[in-house]
Amino acid sequence: MRSEKEKMLAGELYAAFDPELLQARTRAKQLLHRLNVTEYLVTDAARLILAELIPHAGRNLWVEPPFHCDYGSHLHCGDNVYFNVNCVVLDAARITIGSNVLFGPGVQLYAATHPLDAPVRRTLELARPITIGDDCWLGGGSIVCPGVTIGPGCVTGAGSVVTKDIPPYSLAVGNPARVIKDLTA
């Protein structure tokens, strides 16, 4: 029988209040409290907290507090990733971020979602992975919805709501975000 965590990471319906998942979210909140309240500045101590919170990160992960995530352990980052202030990462599914990626203030990555059927939604949740390619810049306040892939070299305009995949080297803006420019031209 599969655990609720295994179901969650496989994109199946799962019980979010399972003790193992509650414990993992509590651990993340404790680390976030240390990062966002005790340290607050990007110090050597803050880097140690980040290494524990986000163990699958490349070199030079830079996070400006405050920062929020559900687990941290489902966030996989390449090298040279920068999160500006007030970013939110709901990493109930794997979120993969390439190298040399910049997140403006208030960017939100939502792998977590809910069933559309109300009776099911009362007790079960869903999650879909998010992938962001190398060399992307997500403008302040951008929201990336569950299951979205953003190709390498993309830019999202401030406040964009990305509900569908964005092809490589594109500028996407708006709500919902739509591609308005090929960045290779």
Tab-separated table of N, CA, C and O in Angstrom, residues 55-154:
chain	number	residue	atom	x	y	z
A	55	PRO	N	17.323	20.753	0.455
A	55	PRO	CA	18.554	19.970	0.282
A	55	PRO	C	18.936	19.702	-1.168
A	55	PRO	O	20.073	19.313	-1.435
A	56	HIS	N	18.019	19.929	-2.102
A	56	HIS	CA	18.296	19.651	-3.515
A	56	HIS	C	18.555	20.952	-4.269
A	56	HIS	O	17.890	21.252	-5.257
A	57	ALA	N	19.500	21.718	-3.795
A	57	ALA	CA	19.825	22.999	-4.427
A	57	ALA	C	21.287	22.996	-4.865
A	57	ALA	O	22.150	22.459	-4.171
A	58	GLY	N	21.517	23.608	-6.017
A	58	GLY	CA	22.880	23.757	-6.510
A	58	GLY	C	23.620	24.850	-5.751
A	58	GLY	O	23.188	25.318	-4.695
A	59	ARG	N	24.721	25.276	-6.336
A	59	ARG	CA	25.530	26.335	-5.724
A	59	ARG	C	24.799	27.680	-5.829
A	59	ARG	O	24.091	27.943	-6.792
A	60	ASN	N	25.015	28.505	-4.851
A	60	ASN	CA	24.552	29.897	-4.861
A	60	ASN	C	23.031	30.050	-4.882
A	60	ASN	O	22.490	30.835	-5.650
A	61	LEU	N	22.343	29.298	-4.024
A	61	LEU	CA	20.919	29.549	-3.811
A	61	LEU	C	20.822	30.758	-2.892
A	61	LEU	O	21.403	30.784	-1.819
A	62	TRP	N	20.105	31.772	-3.335
A	62	TRP	CA	19.973	33.016	-2.578
A	62	TRP	C	18.497	33.268	-2.343
A	62	TRP	O	17.734	33.389	-3.298
A	63	VAL	N	18.117	33.345	-1.077
A	63	VAL	CA	16.717	33.555	-0.708
A	63	VAL	C	16.630	34.755	0.215
A	63	VAL	O	17.216	34.752	1.293
A	64	GLU	N	15.908	35.770	-0.231
A	64	GLU	CA	15.670	36.954	0.592
A	64	GLU	C	14.445	36.709	1.463
A	64	GLU	O	13.357	36.498	0.945
A	65	PRO	N	14.596	36.725	2.791
A	65	PRO	CA	13.423	36.552	3.648
A	65	PRO	C	12.485	37.753	3.560
A	65	PRO	O	12.947	38.855	3.263
A	66	PRO	N	11.207	37.580	3.803
A	66	PRO	CA	10.588	36.311	4.155
A	66	PRO	C	10.335	35.436	2.937
A	66	PRO	O	10.107	35.925	1.833
A	67	PHE	N	10.388	34.139	3.183
A	67	PHE	CA	10.190	33.102	2.178
A	67	PHE	C	9.280	32.055	2.794
A	67	PHE	O	9.353	31.802	3.996
A	68	HIS	N	8.435	31.450	1.977
A	68	HIS	CA	7.520	30.431	2.498
A	68	HIS	C	7.467	29.256	1.542
A	68	HIS	O	7.481	29.440	0.322
A	69	CYS	N	7.412	28.046	2.092
A	69	CYS	CA	7.216	26.838	1.292
A	69	CYS	C	6.492	25.812	2.154
A	69	CYS	O	6.449	25.938	3.384
A	70	ASP	N	5.922	24.795	1.502
A	70	ASP	CA	5.251	23.733	2.246
A	70	ASP	C	6.234	22.723	2.818
A	70	ASP	O	6.115	22.327	3.974
A	71	TYR	N	7.169	22.274	2.003
A	71	TYR	CA	8.087	21.205	2.407
A	71	TYR	C	9.561	21.589	2.219
A	71	TYR	O	10.390	21.222	3.016
A	72	GLY	N	9.884	22.244	1.130
A	72	GLY	CA	11.277	22.557	0.808
A	72	GLY	C	11.997	21.384	0.172
A	72	GLY	O	12.757	21.546	-0.775
A	73	SER	N	11.741	20.190	0.650
A	73	SER	CA	12.436	18.998	0.161
A	73	SER	C	11.994	18.582	-1.237
A	73	SER	O	12.651	17.758	-1.870
A	74	HIS	N	10.895	19.142	-1.738
A	74	HIS	CA	10.435	18.820	-3.095
A	74	HIS	C	10.817	19.901	-4.094
A	74	HIS	O	10.392	19.876	-5.237
A	75	LEU	N	11.623	20.844	-3.638
A	75	LEU	CA	12.120	21.931	-4.481
A	75	LEU	C	13.539	21.561	-4.921
A	75	LEU	O	14.407	21.304	-4.087
A	76	HIS	N	13.749	21.496	-6.238
A	76	HIS	CA	15.043	21.119	-6.804
A	76	HIS	C	15.539	22.300	-7.640
A	76	HIS	O	14.902	22.672	-8.628
A	77	CYS	N	16.669	22.872	-7.241
A	77	CYS	CA	17.192	24.085	-7.888
A	77	CYS	C	18.570	23.820	-8.488
A	77	CYS	O	19.398	23.144	-7.865
A	78	GLY	N	18.806	24.422	-9.646
A	78	GLY	CA	20.139	24.411	-10.229
A	78	GLY	C	21.030	25.432	-9.525
A	78	GLY	O	20.731	25.898	-8.421
A	79	ASP	N	22.096	25.822	-10.184
A	79	ASP	CA	23.030	26.808	-9.637
A	79	ASP	C	22.503	28.230	-9.877
A	79	ASP	O	21.804	28.488	-10.854
A	80	ASN	N	22.886	29.127	-8.993
A	80	ASN	CA	22.616	30.561	-9.151
A	80	ASN	C	21.120	30.867	-9.271
A	80	ASN	O	20.665	31.468	-10.234
A	81	VAL	N	20.370	30.447	-8.264
A	81	VAL	CA	18.929	30.722	-8.203
A	81	VAL	C	18.698	31.786	-7.139
A	81	VAL	O	19.213	31.687	-6.019
A	82	TYR	N	17.917	32.805	-7.505
A	82	TYR	CA	17.661	33.938	-6.611
A	82	TYR	C	16.158	34.120	-6.409
A	82	TYR	O	15.411	34.281	-7.377
A	83	PHE	N	15.718	34.070	-5.153
A	83	PHE	CA	14.346	34.384	-4.768
A	83	PHE	C	14.342	35.722	-4.047
A	83	PHE	O	14.974	35.866	-2.997
A	84	ASN	N	13.634	36.698	-4.585
A	84	ASN	CA	13.477	37.981	-3.908
A	84	ASN	C	12.478	37.809	-2.762
A	84	ASN	O	11.946	36.727	-2.545
A	85	VAL	N	12.168	38.870	-2.044
A	85	VAL	CA	11.317	38.808	-0.850
A	85	VAL	C	9.908	38.314	-1.164
A	85	VAL	O	9.403	38.478	-2.273
A	86	ASN	N	9.296	37.706	-0.162
A	86	ASN	CA	7.873	37.315	-0.173
A	86	ASN	C	7.505	36.271	-1.217
A	86	ASN	O	6.365	36.250	-1.694
A	87	CYS	N	8.423	35.405	-1.569
A	87	CYS	CA	8.082	34.328	-2.501
A	87	CYS	C	7.420	33.175	-1.744
A	87	CYS	O	7.748	32.909	-0.585
A	88	VAL	N	6.482	32.503	-2.426
A	88	VAL	CA	5.742	31.384	-1.852
A	88	VAL	C	5.883	30.193	-2.788
A	88	VAL	O	5.614	30.304	-3.990
A	89	VAL	N	6.296	29.051	-2.238
A	89	VAL	CA	6.486	27.835	-3.020
A	89	VAL	C	5.661	26.726	-2.367
A	89	VAL	O	6.006	26.258	-1.285
A	90	LEU	N	4.560	26.341	-3.020
A	90	LEU	CA	3.740	25.236	-2.529
A	90	LEU	C	4.213	23.973	-3.234
A	90	LEU	O	3.738	23.612	-4.302
A	91	ASP	N	5.191	23.319	-2.627
A	91	ASP	CA	5.888	22.198	-3.257
A	91	ASP	C	5.341	20.852	-2.804
A	91	ASP	O	6.078	19.972	-2.387
A	92	ALA	N	4.028	20.653	-2.960
A	92	ALA	CA	3.426	19.351	-2.687
A	92	ALA	C	3.817	18.345	-3.770
A	92	ALA	O	3.775	17.143	-3.542
A	93	ALA	N	4.183	18.824	-4.927
A	93	ALA	CA	4.785	18.004	-5.986
A	93	ALA	C	6.177	18.578	-6.246
A	93	ALA	O	6.507	19.679	-5.777
A	94	ARG	N	6.957	17.863	-6.995
A	94	ARG	CA	8.314	18.330	-7.305
A	94	ARG	C	8.243	19.624	-8.115
A	94	ARG	O	7.489	19.736	-9.082
A	95	ILE	N	9.055	20.576	-7.708
A	95	ILE	CA	9.246	21.820	-8.453
A	95	ILE	C	10.717	21.849	-8.851
A	95	ILE	O	11.597	21.845	-7.997
A	96	THR	N	10.956	21.852	-10.155
A	96	THR	CA	12.310	21.823	-10.687
A	96	THR	C	12.620	23.183	-11.286
A	96	THR	O	11.891	23.670	-12.152
A	97	ILE	N	13.713	23.780	-10.819
A	97	ILE	CA	14.150	25.098	-11.274
A	97	ILE	C	15.558	24.951	-11.835
A	97	ILE	O	16.442	24.402	-11.162
A	98	GLY	N	15.759	25.423	-13.045
A	98	GLY	CA	17.069	25.338	-13.677
A	98	GLY	C	18.090	26.271	-13.036
A	98	GLY	O	17.847	26.856	-11.975
A	99	SER	N	19.190	26.452	-13.705
A	99	SER	CA	20.259	27.346	-13.240
A	99	SER	C	20.045	28.755	-13.772
A	99	SER	O	19.409	28.950	-14.803
A	100	ASN	N	20.582	29.719	-13.028
A	100	ASN	CA	20.548	31.127	-13.420
A	100	ASN	C	19.109	31.632	-13.565
A	100	ASN	O	18.751	32.252	-14.569
A	101	VAL	N	18.299	31.345	-12.557
A	101	VAL	CA	16.890	31.726	-12.557
A	101	VAL	C	16.657	32.786	-11.487
A	101	VAL	O	17.134	32.656	-10.358
A	102	LEU	N	15.921	33.827	-11.863
A	102	LEU	CA	15.617	34.942	-10.970
A	102	LEU	C	14.111	35.013	-10.727
A	102	LEU	O	13.322	34.964	-11.666
A	103	PHE	N	13.727	35.150	-9.451
A	103	PHE	CA	12.333	35.327	-9.067
A	103	PHE	C	12.170	36.699	-8.448
A	103	PHE	O	12.832	37.013	-7.454
A	104	GLY	N	11.311	37.518	-9.028
A	104	GLY	CA	11.030	38.830	-8.472
A	104	GLY	C	10.277	38.704	-7.156
A	104	GLY	O	9.872	37.617	-6.744
A	105	PRO	N	10.053	39.834	-6.481
A	105	PRO	CA	9.336	39.792	-5.214
A	105	PRO	C	7.913	39.275	-5.392
A	105	PRO	O	7.258	39.569	-6.390
A	106	GLY	N	7.492	38.468	-4.438
A	106	GLY	CA	6.113	38.003	-4.417
A	106	GLY	C	5.767	36.958	-5.457
A	106	GLY	O	4.582	36.700	-5.699
A	107	VAL	N	6.756	36.312	-6.074
A	107	VAL	CA	6.455	35.238	-7.025
A	107	VAL	C	5.912	34.045	-6.248
A	107	VAL	O	6.355	33.737	-5.135
A	108	GLN	N	4.925	33.372	-6.847
A	108	GLN	CA	4.294	32.228	-6.203
A	108	GLN	C	4.284	31.040	-7.154
A	108	GLN	O	3.854	31.165	-8.302
A	109	LEU	N	4.778	29.912	-6.674
A	109	LEU	CA	4.814	28.662	-7.433
A	109	LEU	C	3.866	27.693	-6.748
A	109	LEU	O	4.103	27.273	-5.624
A	110	TYR	N	2.778	27.327	-7.428
A	110	TYR	CA	1.728	26.503	-6.838
A	110	TYR	C	1.690	25.119	-7.471
A	110	TYR	O	1.001	24.915	-8.470
A	111	ALA	N	2.385	24.146	-6.909
A	111	ALA	CA	2.230	22.767	-7.356
A	111	ALA	C	0.970	22.161	-6.737
A	111	ALA	O	0.389	21.244	-7.280
A	112	ALA	N	0.551	22.693	-5.607
A	112	ALA	CA	-0.638	22.193	-4.910
A	112	ALA	C	-1.904	22.636	-5.625
A	112	ALA	O	-1.981	23.750	-6.136
A	113	THR	N	-2.880	21.742	-5.657
A	113	THR	CA	-4.180	22.057	-6.232
A	113	THR	C	-5.237	21.237	-5.497
A	113	THR	O	-4.911	20.503	-4.547
A	114	HIS	N	-6.468	21.364	-5.910
A	114	HIS	CA	-7.563	20.657	-5.247
A	114	HIS	C	-8.500	20.059	-6.281
A	114	HIS	O	-8.662	20.607	-7.371
A	115	PRO	N	-9.155	18.953	-5.940
A	115	PRO	CA	-10.129	18.374	-6.855
A	115	PRO	C	-11.287	19.344	-7.104
A	115	PRO	O	-11.641	20.141	-6.236
A	116	LEU	N	-11.882	19.264	-8.283
A	116	LEU	CA	-13.025	20.111	-8.599
A	116	LEU	C	-14.300	19.606	-7.934
A	116	LEU	O	-15.225	20.383	-7.682
A	117	ASP	N	-14.371	18.322	-7.634
A	117	ASP	CA	-15.539	17.725	-7.005
A	117	ASP	C	-15.550	18.063	-5.506
A	117	ASP	O	-14.660	17.644	-4.762
A	118	ALA	N	-16.547	18.818	-5.059
A	118	ALA	CA	-16.589	19.318	-3.681
A	118	ALA	C	-16.519	18.218	-2.622
A	118	ALA	O	-15.748	18.352	-1.667
A	119	PRO	N	-17.292	17.134	-2.710
A	119	PRO	CA	-17.190	16.102	-1.665
A	119	PRO	C	-15.785	15.494	-1.568
A	119	PRO	O	-15.298	15.222	-0.470
A	120	VAL	N	-15.115	15.303	-2.698
A	120	VAL	CA	-13.746	14.771	-2.684
A	120	VAL	C	-12.799	15.807	-2.077
A	120	VAL	O	-11.909	15.479	-1.283
A	121	ARG	N	-13.013	17.064	-2.431
A	121	ARG	CA	-12.148	18.160	-1.974
A	121	ARG	C	-12.174	18.322	-0.453
A	121	ARG	O	-11.252	18.871	0.141
A	122	ARG	N	-13.218	17.840	0.201
A	122	ARG	CA	-13.319	17.968	1.666
A	122	ARG	C	-12.216	17.204	2.386
A	122	ARG	O	-11.849	17.571	3.499
A	123	THR	N	-11.722	16.143	1.772
A	123	THR	CA	-10.747	15.304	2.475
A	123	THR	C	-9.462	15.025	1.708
A	123	THR	O	-8.488	14.579	2.304
A	124	LEU	N	-9.459	15.266	0.390
A	124	LEU	CA	-8.288	14.899	-0.404
A	124	LEU	C	-7.781	16.082	-1.227
A	124	LEU	O	-8.551	16.985	-1.556
A	125	GLU	N	-6.493	16.048	-1.540
A	125	GLU	CA	-5.853	17.082	-2.345
A	125	GLU	C	-5.100	16.450	-3.501
A	125	GLU	O	-4.953	15.231	-3.579
A	126	LEU	N	-4.590	17.308	-4.371
A	126	LEU	CA	-3.787	16.898	-5.526
A	126	LEU	C	-2.565	17.808	-5.635
A	126	LEU	O	-2.541	18.903	-5.060
A	127	ALA	N	-1.607	17.378	-6.417
A	127	ALA	CA	-0.444	18.220	-6.727
A	127	ALA	C	0.070	17.844	-8.107
A	127	ALA	O	-0.023	16.686	-8.516
A	128	ARG	N	0.588	18.837	-8.819
A	128	ARG	CA	1.152	18.630	-10.157
A	128	ARG	C	2.519	19.317	-10.208
A	128	ARG	O	2.669	20.452	-9.741
A	129	PRO	N	3.529	18.660	-10.789
A	129	PRO	CA	4.875	19.239	-10.816
A	129	PRO	C	4.959	20.503	-11.676
A	129	PRO	O	4.181	20.704	-12.599
A	130	ILE	N	5.913	21.327	-11.333
A	130	ILE	CA	6.238	22.553	-12.071
A	130	ILE	C	7.702	22.451	-12.488
A	130	ILE	O	8.549	22.015	-11.699
A	131	THR	N	7.990	22.886	-13.720
A	131	THR	CA	9.369	22.920	-14.207
A	131	THR	C	9.644	24.297	-14.791
A	131	THR	O	8.860	24.807	-15.588
A	132	ILE	N	10.767	24.876	-14.373
A	132	ILE	CA	11.215	26.172	-14.890
A	132	ILE	C	12.635	25.974	-15.409
A	132	ILE	O	13.520	25.531	-14.669
A	133	GLY	N	12.846	26.265	-16.692
A	133	GLY	CA	14.129	26.029	-17.336
A	133	GLY	C	15.220	26.991	-16.904
A	133	GLY	O	14.987	27.943	-16.139
A	134	ASP	N	16.410	26.767	-17.422
A	134	ASP	CA	17.563	27.634	-17.154
A	134	ASP	C	17.306	29.051	-17.672
A	134	ASP	O	16.556	29.249	-18.635
A	135	ASP	N	17.963	30.009	-17.041
A	135	ASP	CA	18.029	31.394	-17.524
A	135	ASP	C	16.671	32.083	-17.626
A	135	ASP	O	16.452	32.900	-18.525
A	136	CYS	N	15.772	31.772	-16.713
A	136	CYS	CA	14.459	32.431	-16.696
A	136	CYS	C	14.440	33.556	-15.681
A	136	CYS	O	15.196	33.556	-14.705
A	137	TRP	N	13.541	34.492	-15.916
A	137	TRP	CA	13.280	35.583	-14.976
A	137	TRP	C	11.770	35.704	-14.850
A	137	TRP	O	11.090	35.971	-15.835
A	138	LEU	N	11.270	35.491	-13.629
A	138	LEU	CA	9.846	35.637	-13.363
A	138	LEU	C	9.650	36.965	-12.655
A	138	LEU	O	10.166	37.164	-11.539
A	139	GLY	N	8.933	37.868	-13.306
A	139	GLY	CA	8.720	39.201	-12.769
A	139	GLY	C	7.898	39.171	-11.492
A	139	GLY	O	7.144	38.231	-11.224
A	140	GLY	N	8.035	40.219	-10.697
A	140	GLY	CA	7.363	40.328	-9.415
A	140	GLY	C	5.879	40.022	-9.493
A	140	GLY	O	5.192	40.468	-10.403
A	141	GLY	N	5.407	39.230	-8.532
A	141	GLY	CA	3.994	38.909	-8.441
A	141	GLY	C	3.519	37.864	-9.438
A	141	GLY	O	2.328	37.566	-9.489
A	142	SER	N	4.408	37.280	-10.203
A	142	SER	CA	3.999	36.216	-11.121
A	142	SER	C	3.528	35.000	-10.327
A	142	SER	O	4.064	34.693	-9.262
A	143	ILE	N	2.533	34.317	-10.870
A	143	ILE	CA	2.017	33.089	-10.280
A	143	ILE	C	2.147	31.990	-11.323
A	143	ILE	O	1.725	32.162	-12.469
A	144	VAL	N	2.726	30.864	-10.920
A	144	VAL	CA	2.840	29.707	-11.796
A	144	VAL	C	1.931	28.624	-11.224
A	144	VAL	O	2.079	28.210	-10.077
A	145	CYS	N	0.976	28.170	-12.038
A	145	CYS	CA	-0.036	27.208	-11.605
A	145	CYS	C	0.465	25.770	-11.715
A	145	CYS	O	1.464	25.494	-12.375
A	146	PRO	N	-0.250	24.838	-11.067
A	146	PRO	CA	0.168	23.428	-11.064
A	146	PRO	C	0.309	22.853	-12.466
A	146	PRO	O	-0.489	23.142	-13.357
A	147	GLY	N	1.352	22.031	-12.642
A	147	GLY	CA	1.546	21.298	-13.878
A	147	GLY	C	2.174	22.076	-15.013
A	147	GLY	O	2.316	21.556	-16.112
A	148	VAL	N	2.607	23.306	-14.776
A	148	VAL	CA	3.142	24.171	-15.833
A	148	VAL	C	4.641	23.938	-16.022
A	148	VAL	O	5.378	23.749	-15.063
A	149	THR	N	5.070	23.988	-17.296
A	149	THR	CA	6.488	23.995	-17.644
A	149	THR	C	6.786	25.310	-18.348
A	149	THR	O	6.105	25.684	-19.294
A	150	ILE	N	7.815	25.991	-17.863
A	150	ILE	CA	8.303	27.216	-18.492
A	150	ILE	C	9.665	26.879	-19.088
A	150	ILE	O	10.572	26.455	-18.374
A	151	GLY	N	9.781	27.038	-20.400
A	151	GLY	CA	11.003	26.676	-21.098
A	151	GLY	C	12.187	27.547	-20.720
A	151	GLY	O	12.036	28.594	-20.080
A	152	PRO	N	13.386	27.160	-21.124
A	152	PRO	CA	14.575	27.952	-20.816
A	152	PRO	C	14.510	29.329	-21.473
A	152	PRO	O	13.887	29.512	-22.517
A	153	GLY	N	15.172	30.295	-20.829
A	153	GLY	CA	15.309	31.630	-21.393
A	153	GLY	C	14.052	32.470	-21.397
A	153	GLY	O	14.001	33.492	-22.071
A	154	CYS	N	13.034	32.075	-20.635
A	154	CYS	CA	11.762	32.805	-20.637
A	154	CYS	C	11.740	33.935	-19.620
A	154	CYS	O	12.474	33.930	-18.635
